[in-house]
Coordinates of C-alpha atoms and ligand atoms in Angstrom, one line a residue:
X17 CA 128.1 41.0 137.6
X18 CA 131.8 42.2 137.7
X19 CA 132.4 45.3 135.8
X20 CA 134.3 44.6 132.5
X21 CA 137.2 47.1 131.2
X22 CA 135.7 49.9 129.0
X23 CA 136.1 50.4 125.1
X24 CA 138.0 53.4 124.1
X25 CA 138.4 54.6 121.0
X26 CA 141.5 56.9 120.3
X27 CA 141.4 60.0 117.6
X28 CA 145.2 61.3 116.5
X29 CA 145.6 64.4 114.9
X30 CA 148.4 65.1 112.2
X31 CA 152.6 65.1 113.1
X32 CA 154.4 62.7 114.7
X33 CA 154.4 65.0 117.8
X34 CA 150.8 64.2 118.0
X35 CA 150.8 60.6 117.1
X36 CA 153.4 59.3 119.6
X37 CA 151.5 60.0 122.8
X38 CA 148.4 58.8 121.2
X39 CA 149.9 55.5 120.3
X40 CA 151.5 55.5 123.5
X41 CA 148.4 55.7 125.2
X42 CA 146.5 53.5 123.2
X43 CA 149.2 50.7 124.0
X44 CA 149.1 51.8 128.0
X45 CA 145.1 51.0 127.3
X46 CA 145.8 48.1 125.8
X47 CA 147.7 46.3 128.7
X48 CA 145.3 47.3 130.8
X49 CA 142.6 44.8 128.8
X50 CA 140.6 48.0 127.8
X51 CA 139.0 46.8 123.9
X52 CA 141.1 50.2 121.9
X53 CA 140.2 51.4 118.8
X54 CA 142.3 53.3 116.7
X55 CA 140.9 55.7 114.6
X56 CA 143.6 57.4 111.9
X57 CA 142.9 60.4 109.0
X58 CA 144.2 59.1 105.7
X59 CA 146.5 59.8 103.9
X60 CA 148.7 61.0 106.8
X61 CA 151.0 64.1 106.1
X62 CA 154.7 62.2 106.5
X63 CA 155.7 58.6 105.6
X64 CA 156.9 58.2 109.2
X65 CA 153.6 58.7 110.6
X66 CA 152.1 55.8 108.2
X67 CA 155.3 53.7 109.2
X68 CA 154.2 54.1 112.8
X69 CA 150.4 53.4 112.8
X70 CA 151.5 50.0 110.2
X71 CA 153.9 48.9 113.3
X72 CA 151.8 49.6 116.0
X73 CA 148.7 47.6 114.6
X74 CA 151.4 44.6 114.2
X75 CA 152.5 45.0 117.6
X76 CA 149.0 45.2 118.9
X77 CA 146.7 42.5 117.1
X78 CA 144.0 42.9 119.0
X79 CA 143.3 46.5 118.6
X80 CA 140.7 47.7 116.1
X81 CA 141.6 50.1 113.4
X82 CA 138.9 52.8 112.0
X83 CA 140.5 54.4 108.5
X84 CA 139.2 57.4 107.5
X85 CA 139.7 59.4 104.5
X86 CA 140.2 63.3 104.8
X87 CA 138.6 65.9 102.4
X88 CA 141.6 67.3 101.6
X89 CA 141.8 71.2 101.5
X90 CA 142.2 73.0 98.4
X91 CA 146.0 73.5 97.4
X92 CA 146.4 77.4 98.5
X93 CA 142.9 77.3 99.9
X94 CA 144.6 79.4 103.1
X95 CA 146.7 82.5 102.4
X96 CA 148.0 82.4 106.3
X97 CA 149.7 79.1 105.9
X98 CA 151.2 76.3 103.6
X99 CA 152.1 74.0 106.5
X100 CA 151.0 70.7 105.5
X101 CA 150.9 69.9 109.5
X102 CA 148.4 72.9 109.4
X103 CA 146.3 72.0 106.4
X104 CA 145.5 68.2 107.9
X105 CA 144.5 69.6 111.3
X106 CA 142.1 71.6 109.3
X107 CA 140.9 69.0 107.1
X108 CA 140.7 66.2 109.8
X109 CA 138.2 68.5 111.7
X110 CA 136.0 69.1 108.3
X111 CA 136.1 65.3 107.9
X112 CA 135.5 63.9 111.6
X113 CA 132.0 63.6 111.2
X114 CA 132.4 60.7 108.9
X115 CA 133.4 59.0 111.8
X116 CA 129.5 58.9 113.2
X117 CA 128.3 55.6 111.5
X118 CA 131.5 53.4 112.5
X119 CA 131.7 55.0 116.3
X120 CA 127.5 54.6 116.8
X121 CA 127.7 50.7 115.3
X122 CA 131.0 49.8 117.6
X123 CA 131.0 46.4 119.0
X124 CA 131.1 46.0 122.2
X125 CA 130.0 50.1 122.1
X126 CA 132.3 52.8 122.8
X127 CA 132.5 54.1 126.2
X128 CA 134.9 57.0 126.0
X129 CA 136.6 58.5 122.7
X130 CA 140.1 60.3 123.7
X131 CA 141.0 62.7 121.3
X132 CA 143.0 64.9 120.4
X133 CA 142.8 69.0 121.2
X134 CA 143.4 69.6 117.5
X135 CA 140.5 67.5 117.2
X136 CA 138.5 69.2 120.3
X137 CA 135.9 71.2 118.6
X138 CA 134.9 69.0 115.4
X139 CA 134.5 65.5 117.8
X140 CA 132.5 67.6 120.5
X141 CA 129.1 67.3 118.8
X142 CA 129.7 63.9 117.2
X143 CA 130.5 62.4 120.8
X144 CA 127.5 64.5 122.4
X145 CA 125.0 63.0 119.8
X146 CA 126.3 59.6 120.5
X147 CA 126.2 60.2 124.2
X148 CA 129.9 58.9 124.2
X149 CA 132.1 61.0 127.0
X150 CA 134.7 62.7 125.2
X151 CA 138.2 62.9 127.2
X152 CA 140.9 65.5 125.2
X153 CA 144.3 64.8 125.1
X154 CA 147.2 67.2 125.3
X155 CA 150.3 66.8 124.1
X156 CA 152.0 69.5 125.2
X157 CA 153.3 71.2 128.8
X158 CA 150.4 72.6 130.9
X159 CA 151.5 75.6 130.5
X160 CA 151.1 75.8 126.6
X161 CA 147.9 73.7 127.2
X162 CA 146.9 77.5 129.8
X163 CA 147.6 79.6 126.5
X164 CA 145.7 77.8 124.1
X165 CA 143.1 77.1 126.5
X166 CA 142.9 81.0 127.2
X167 CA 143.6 82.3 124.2
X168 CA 140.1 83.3 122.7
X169 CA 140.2 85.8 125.4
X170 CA 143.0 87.2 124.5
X171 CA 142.3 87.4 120.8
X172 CA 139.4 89.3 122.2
X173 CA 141.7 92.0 123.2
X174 CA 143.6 93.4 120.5
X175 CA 146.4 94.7 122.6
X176 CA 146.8 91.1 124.3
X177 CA 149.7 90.4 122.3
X178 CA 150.9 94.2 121.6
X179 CA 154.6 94.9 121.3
X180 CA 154.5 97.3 123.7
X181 CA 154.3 94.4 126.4
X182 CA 156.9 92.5 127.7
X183 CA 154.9 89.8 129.0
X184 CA 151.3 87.8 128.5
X185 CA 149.3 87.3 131.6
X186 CA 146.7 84.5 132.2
X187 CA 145.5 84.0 135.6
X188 CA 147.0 82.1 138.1
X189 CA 149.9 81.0 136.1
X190 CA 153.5 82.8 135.5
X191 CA 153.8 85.3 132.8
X192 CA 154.4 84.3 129.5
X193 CA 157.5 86.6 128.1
X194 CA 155.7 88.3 124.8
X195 CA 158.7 86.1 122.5
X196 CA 158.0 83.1 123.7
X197 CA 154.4 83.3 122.3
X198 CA 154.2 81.3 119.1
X199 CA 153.9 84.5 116.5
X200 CA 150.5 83.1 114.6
X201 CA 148.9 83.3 117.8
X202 CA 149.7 87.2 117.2
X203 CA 147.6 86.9 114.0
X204 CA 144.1 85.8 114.8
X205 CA 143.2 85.1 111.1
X206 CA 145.8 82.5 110.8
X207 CA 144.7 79.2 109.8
X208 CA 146.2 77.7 113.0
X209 CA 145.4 80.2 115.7
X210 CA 141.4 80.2 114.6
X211 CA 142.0 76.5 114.7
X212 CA 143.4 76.3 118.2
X213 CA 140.9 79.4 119.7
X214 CA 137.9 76.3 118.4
X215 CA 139.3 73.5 119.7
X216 CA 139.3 75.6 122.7
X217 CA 136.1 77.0 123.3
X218 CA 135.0 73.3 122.7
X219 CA 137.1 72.1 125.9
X220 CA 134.2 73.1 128.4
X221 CA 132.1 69.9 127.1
X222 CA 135.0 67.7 127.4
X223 CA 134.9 65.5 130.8
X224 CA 138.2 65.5 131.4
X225 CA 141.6 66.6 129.8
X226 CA 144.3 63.7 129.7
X227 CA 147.8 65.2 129.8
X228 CA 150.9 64.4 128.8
X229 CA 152.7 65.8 131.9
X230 CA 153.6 64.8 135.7
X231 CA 152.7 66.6 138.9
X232 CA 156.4 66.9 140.2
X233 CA 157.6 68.4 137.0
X234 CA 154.8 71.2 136.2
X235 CA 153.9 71.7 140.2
X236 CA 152.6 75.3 140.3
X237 CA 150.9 75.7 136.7
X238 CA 149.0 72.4 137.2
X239 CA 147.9 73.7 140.9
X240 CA 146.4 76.8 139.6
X241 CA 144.7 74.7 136.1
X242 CA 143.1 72.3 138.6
X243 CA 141.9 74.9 141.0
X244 CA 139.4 76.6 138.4
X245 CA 141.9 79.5 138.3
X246 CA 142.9 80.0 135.3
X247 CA 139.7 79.5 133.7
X248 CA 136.2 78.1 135.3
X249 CA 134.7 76.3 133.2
X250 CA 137.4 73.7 132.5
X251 CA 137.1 70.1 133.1
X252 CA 139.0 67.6 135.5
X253 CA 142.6 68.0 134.3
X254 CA 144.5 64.4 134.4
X255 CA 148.2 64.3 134.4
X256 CA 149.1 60.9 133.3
X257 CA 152.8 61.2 132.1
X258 CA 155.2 60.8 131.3
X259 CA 152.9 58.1 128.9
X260 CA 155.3 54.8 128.6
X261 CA 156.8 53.4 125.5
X262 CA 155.5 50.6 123.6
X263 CA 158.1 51.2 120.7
X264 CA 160.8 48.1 121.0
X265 CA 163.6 47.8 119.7
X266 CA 163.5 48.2 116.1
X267 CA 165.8 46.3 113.4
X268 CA 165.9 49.5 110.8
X269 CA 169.6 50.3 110.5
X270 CA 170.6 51.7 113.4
X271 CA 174.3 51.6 112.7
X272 CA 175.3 54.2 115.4
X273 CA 174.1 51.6 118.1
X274 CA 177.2 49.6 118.1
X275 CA 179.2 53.1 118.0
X276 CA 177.3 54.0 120.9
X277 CA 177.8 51.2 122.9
X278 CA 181.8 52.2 122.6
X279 CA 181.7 55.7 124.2
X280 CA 182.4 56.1 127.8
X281 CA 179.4 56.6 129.9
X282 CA 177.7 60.2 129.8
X283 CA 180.2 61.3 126.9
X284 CA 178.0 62.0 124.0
X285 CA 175.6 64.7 123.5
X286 CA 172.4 64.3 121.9
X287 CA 171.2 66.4 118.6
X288 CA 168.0 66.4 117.5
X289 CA 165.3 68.6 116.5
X290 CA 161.8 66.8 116.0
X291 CA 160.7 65.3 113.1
X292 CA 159.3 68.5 111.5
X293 CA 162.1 71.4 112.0
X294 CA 164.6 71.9 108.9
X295 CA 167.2 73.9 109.9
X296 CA 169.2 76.3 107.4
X297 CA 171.7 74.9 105.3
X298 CA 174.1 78.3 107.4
X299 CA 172.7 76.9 110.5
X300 CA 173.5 73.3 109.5
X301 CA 177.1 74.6 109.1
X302 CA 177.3 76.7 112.3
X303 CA 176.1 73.9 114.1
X304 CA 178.9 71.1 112.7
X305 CA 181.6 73.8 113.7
X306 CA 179.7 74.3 117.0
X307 CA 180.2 70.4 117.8
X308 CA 183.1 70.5 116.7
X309 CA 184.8 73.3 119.2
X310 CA 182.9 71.9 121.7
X311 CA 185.5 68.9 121.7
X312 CA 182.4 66.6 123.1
X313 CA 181.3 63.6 121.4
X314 CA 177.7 63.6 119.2
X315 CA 175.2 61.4 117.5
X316 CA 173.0 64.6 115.5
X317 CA 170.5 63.8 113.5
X318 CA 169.9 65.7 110.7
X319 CA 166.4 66.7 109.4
X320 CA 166.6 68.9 105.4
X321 CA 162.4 69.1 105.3
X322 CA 159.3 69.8 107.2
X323 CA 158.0 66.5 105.9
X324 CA 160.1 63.6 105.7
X325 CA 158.8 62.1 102.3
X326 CA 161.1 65.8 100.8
X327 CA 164.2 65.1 102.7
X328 CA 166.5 64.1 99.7
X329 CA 169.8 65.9 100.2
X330 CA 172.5 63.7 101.5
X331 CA 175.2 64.6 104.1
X332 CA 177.8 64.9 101.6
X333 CA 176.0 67.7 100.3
X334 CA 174.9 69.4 103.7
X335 CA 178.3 69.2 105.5
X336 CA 182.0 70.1 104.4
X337 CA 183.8 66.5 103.5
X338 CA 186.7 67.5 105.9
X339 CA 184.1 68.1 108.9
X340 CA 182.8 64.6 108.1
X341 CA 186.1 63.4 108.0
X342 CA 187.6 65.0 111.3
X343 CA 184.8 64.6 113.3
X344 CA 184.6 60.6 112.3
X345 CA 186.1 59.1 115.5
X346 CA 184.4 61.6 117.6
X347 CA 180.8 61.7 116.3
X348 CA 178.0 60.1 114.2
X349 CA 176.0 62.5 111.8
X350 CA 172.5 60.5 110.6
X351 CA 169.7 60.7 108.4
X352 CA 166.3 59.4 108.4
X353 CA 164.4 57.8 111.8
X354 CA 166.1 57.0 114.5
X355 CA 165.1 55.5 118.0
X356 CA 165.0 58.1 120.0
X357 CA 164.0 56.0 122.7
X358 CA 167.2 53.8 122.7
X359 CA 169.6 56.6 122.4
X360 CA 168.0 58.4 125.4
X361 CA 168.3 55.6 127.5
X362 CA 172.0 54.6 126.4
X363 CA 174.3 55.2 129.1
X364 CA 176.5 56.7 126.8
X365 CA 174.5 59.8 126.3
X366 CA 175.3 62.8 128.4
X367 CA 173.4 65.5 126.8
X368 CA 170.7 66.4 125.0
X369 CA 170.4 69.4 122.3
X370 CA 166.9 69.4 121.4
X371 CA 164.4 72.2 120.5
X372 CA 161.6 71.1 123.2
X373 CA 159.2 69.0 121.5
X374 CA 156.9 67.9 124.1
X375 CA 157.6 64.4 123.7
X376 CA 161.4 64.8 123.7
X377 CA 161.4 66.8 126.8
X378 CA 159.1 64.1 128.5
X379 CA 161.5 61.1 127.1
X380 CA 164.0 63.0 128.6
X381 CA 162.7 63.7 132.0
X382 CA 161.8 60.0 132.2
X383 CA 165.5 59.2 131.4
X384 CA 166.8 62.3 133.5
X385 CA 168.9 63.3 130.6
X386 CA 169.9 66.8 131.2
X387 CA 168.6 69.4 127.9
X388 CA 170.2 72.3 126.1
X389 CA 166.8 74.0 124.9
X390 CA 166.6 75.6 121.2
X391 CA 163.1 76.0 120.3
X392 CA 162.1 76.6 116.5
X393 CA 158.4 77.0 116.6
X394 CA 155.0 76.6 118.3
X395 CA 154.7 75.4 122.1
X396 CA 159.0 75.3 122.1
X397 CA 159.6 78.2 123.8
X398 CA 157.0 77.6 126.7
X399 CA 158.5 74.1 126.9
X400 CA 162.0 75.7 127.4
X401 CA 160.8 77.6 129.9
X402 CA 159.0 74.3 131.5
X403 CA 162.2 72.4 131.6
X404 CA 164.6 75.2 132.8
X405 CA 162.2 75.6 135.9
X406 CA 162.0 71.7 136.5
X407 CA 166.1 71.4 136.7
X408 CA 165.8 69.4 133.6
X409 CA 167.9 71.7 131.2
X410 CA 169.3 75.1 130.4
X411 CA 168.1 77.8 127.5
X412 CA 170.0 80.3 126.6
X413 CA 166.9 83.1 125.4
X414 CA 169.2 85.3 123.3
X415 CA 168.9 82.3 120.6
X416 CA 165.3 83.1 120.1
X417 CA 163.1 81.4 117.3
X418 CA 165.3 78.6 115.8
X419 CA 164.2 79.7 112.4
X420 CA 164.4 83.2 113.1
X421 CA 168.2 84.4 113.4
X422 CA 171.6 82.5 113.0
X423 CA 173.7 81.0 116.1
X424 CA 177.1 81.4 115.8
X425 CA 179.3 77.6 116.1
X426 CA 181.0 79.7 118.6
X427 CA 178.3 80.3 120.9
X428 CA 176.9 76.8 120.6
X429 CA 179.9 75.4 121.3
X430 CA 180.4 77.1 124.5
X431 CA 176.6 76.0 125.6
X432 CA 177.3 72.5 125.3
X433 CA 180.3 72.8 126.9
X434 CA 178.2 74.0 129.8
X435 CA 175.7 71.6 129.4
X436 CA 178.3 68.4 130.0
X437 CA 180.0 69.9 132.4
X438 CA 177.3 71.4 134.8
X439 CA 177.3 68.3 137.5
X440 CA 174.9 70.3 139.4
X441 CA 172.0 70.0 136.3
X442 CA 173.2 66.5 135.6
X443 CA 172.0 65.5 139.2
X444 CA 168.9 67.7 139.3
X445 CA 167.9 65.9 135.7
X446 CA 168.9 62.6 137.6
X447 CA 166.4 63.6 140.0
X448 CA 163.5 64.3 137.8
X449 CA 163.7 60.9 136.2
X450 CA 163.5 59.5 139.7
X451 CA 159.8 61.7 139.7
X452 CA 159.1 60.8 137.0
X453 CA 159.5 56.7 137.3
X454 CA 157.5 57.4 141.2
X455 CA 154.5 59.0 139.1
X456 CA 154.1 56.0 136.9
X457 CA 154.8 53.1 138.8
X458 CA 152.5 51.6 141.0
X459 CA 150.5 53.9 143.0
X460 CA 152.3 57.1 141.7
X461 CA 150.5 60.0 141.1
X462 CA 149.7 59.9 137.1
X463 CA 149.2 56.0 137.3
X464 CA 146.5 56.7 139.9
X465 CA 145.1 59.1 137.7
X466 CA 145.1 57.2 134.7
X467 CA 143.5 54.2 137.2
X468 CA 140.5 55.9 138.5
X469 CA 139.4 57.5 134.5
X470 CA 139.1 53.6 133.6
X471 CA 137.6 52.4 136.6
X472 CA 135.0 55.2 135.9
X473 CA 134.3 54.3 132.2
X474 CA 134.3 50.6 133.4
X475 CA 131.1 49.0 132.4
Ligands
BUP2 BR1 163.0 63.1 114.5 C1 162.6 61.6 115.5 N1 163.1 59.4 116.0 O1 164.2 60.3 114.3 P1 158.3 65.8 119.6 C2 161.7 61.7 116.5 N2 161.4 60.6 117.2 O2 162.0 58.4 117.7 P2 158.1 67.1 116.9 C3 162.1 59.4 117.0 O3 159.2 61.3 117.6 P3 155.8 68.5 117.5 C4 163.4 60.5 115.2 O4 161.3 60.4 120.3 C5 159.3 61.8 119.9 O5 158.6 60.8 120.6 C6 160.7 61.3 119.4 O6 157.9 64.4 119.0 C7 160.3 60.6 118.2 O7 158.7 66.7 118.4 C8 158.6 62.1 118.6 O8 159.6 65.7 120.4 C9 158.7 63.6 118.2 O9 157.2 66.3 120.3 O10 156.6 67.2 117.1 O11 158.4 65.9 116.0 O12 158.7 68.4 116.6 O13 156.2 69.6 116.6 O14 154.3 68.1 117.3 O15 156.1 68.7 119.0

């Protein structure tokens, strides 16, 4: 008998961040003839990520949908943290065991569940019971993926993250510069590094971690993960990225489209900062005057909340009347969800200012789009870092934390200025797209990666 494609079943954790490459994925399965099941926490933290799951299941009639209802935490159960993001990674893991009945009674049965890391250490003993091979996913660099992956030993040493260093060291990779360590990690009691040191200790029993990432673009770091270096008891590690799009073009007002398609090529920069940063309404400021000297054109979208369903305030209220007024012929302030994916690949678009959200920077690579870093929190600076080294962007480190201190317009004007004009980046970014479209076409590197896993799980 000829081997029939396997049935996967796909576990998200919480954020848009985290959803993306999971739906990405599942799609990629999908068109491959793999049977997918999509298994989502309810309720979700932010309206976008219910908007998301609702369009992909329309898109994708034949994949099978497993809802399942979180025990929510307690309000103010954790002192360490009121990040909602936080809260549902928590609560997901303390309600994936609901999961067992529906994954042990799957029809045809499940051959591989590919979860998330958030996820890692509550699946791990679900998935062993069931005799189900259990394949993590990361979303992030590789290099963030070391850190987490290595950080329970360095929570075992309290001087690990001591201010007296200048740098972190895990084997076999680069330093990690002691800033551009998320600071909960420095606290081992917070909700979120205790989450992340679990998932992490549970990535021995995985059989193999999927990632996010591309040979070409993290060479050295995925060299020494691979070889057993920096830690030995890891599984195969499987760059498949940059994952593809499913996400067509949507109807949803997209009013700066048309706007768009009237700027000369490469004119307009880029700005956006994830779906969960909230800048300060100073920063807001500093930024408008920042485009503004710059003299380049902009689309910015403009985020007031960590979760979308807050963000009320309208742009009258954020920005000065006369910037909105000035700037009018020369750039396009929005609100809400936009398509990231056709802005990125609009020829218009010369620049990206963006604070290294793992997806970004790999929609980015893929589109060769050259990046002025910011990071604001968690795996940003480390990404920063990841594209500087790959010729993808520049990242001026004085700025630190987004959230942390305030950048002048002055200063942020000048970087952009560098950022359009630096012909030597813009063909260096040009260059990692061209990687990037070799590793997932036809017999590229993360296509044949992504080929062998299902011919492995086939039945
Ligand atoms: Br905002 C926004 N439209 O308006 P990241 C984001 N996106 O398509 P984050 C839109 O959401 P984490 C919008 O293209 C990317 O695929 C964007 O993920 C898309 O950053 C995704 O870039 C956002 O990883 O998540 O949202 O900060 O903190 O988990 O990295």
């Amino acid at each position: 008998t000829t081997a029939s494609p396997p049935h996967i079943a796909l576990l998200p954790s919480a954020g848009m961040g985290h959803l993306t490459p999971l739906l990405r994925l599942a799609s990629m399965l999908s068109s491959r003839s793999c049977t997918v099941t999509l298994i989502t926490a309810s309720p979700s933290v932010s309206a976008a990520e219910s908007s998301h799951i609702s369009f992909f299941l329309s898109q994708h009639p034949l994949v099978k949908h497993i809802e399942f209802q979180v025990i929510p935490s307690k309000p103010y159960s954790n002192p360490t943290t009121d990040d909602p993001f936080f809260l549902q990674f928590e609560a997901t893991n303390r309600s994936v065991r609901l999961l067992y009945p529906s994954l042990a009674s799957a029809s045809p049965p499940i051959s591989a569940i590919f979860s998330d890391f958030a996820v890692a250490s509550s699946i791990a003993p679900v998935a062993a019971d069931l005799g189900i091979p259990n394949y993590i996913i990361s979303t992030t660099s590789c290099k963030f993926f070391c850190l987490m992956a290595y950080l329970p030993v360095l929570l075992s040493d309290p001087l690990s993250f001591s201010s007296g260093l200048s740098e972190v060291n895990i084997p076999g990779i680069t330093p990690l510069p002691l800033p551009s360590i998320p600071p909960p990690f420095k606290n081992p009691s917070h909700l979120l590094t205790s989450l992340i040191a679990t998932d992490a200790q549970a990535l021995s029993k995985a059989k193999g971690i999927l990632m996010n990432t591309f040979d070409d673009f993290e060479p050295e770091t995925l060299a020494a993960i691979k070889s057993g270096r920096v830690l030995d008891n890891l599984p195969p590690i499987l760059p498949i990225g940059p994952l593809e799009t499913f996400e067509p073009k949507k109807e949803q007002d997209q009013s700066y489209l048309p706007w768009l398609d009237s700027q000369p090529a490469e004119s307009v920069v880029y700005v956006s900062f994830g779906s969960r940063t909230a800048l300060s309404s100073a920063q807001i400021r500093e930024l408008s005057k920042g485009l503004e000297r710059s003299g380049y054109r902009f689309l910015w979208v403009l985020k007031t909340s960590k979760v979308d369903k807050d963000d009320k305030e309208e742009l009258k209220d954020l920005l000065e009347e006369s910037f909105l007024d000035r700037t009018k012929n020369k750039g396009r302030v929005v609100k809400g969800w936009v398509s990231q994916q056709d802005i990125l690949e609009h020829p218009a678009i010369g620049g990206f200012l963006n604070h290294c959200g793992w997806n970004s920077v790999m929609e980015a690579a893929w589109k060769g789009i050259p990046m002025l870093a910011w990071p604001q929190h968690m795996d940003q600076s480390v990404n920063a870092e990841v594209v500087e080294k790959a010729g993808l962007g520049i990242w001026e480190r004085k700025w630190g934390w987004g959230l942390e201190g305030l950048v002048s317009g002055e200063e942020i004007g000048k970087k952009i200025v560098e950022l359009m004009e630096d012909e030597k980046l813009r063909g260096l970014a040009r260059k990692v797209g061209e990687n990037a479209g070799k590793a997932t076409g036809i017999g590229g590197k993360s296509e044949k990666v992504l080929t062998e896993v299902l011919e492995y799980l086939e039945k």
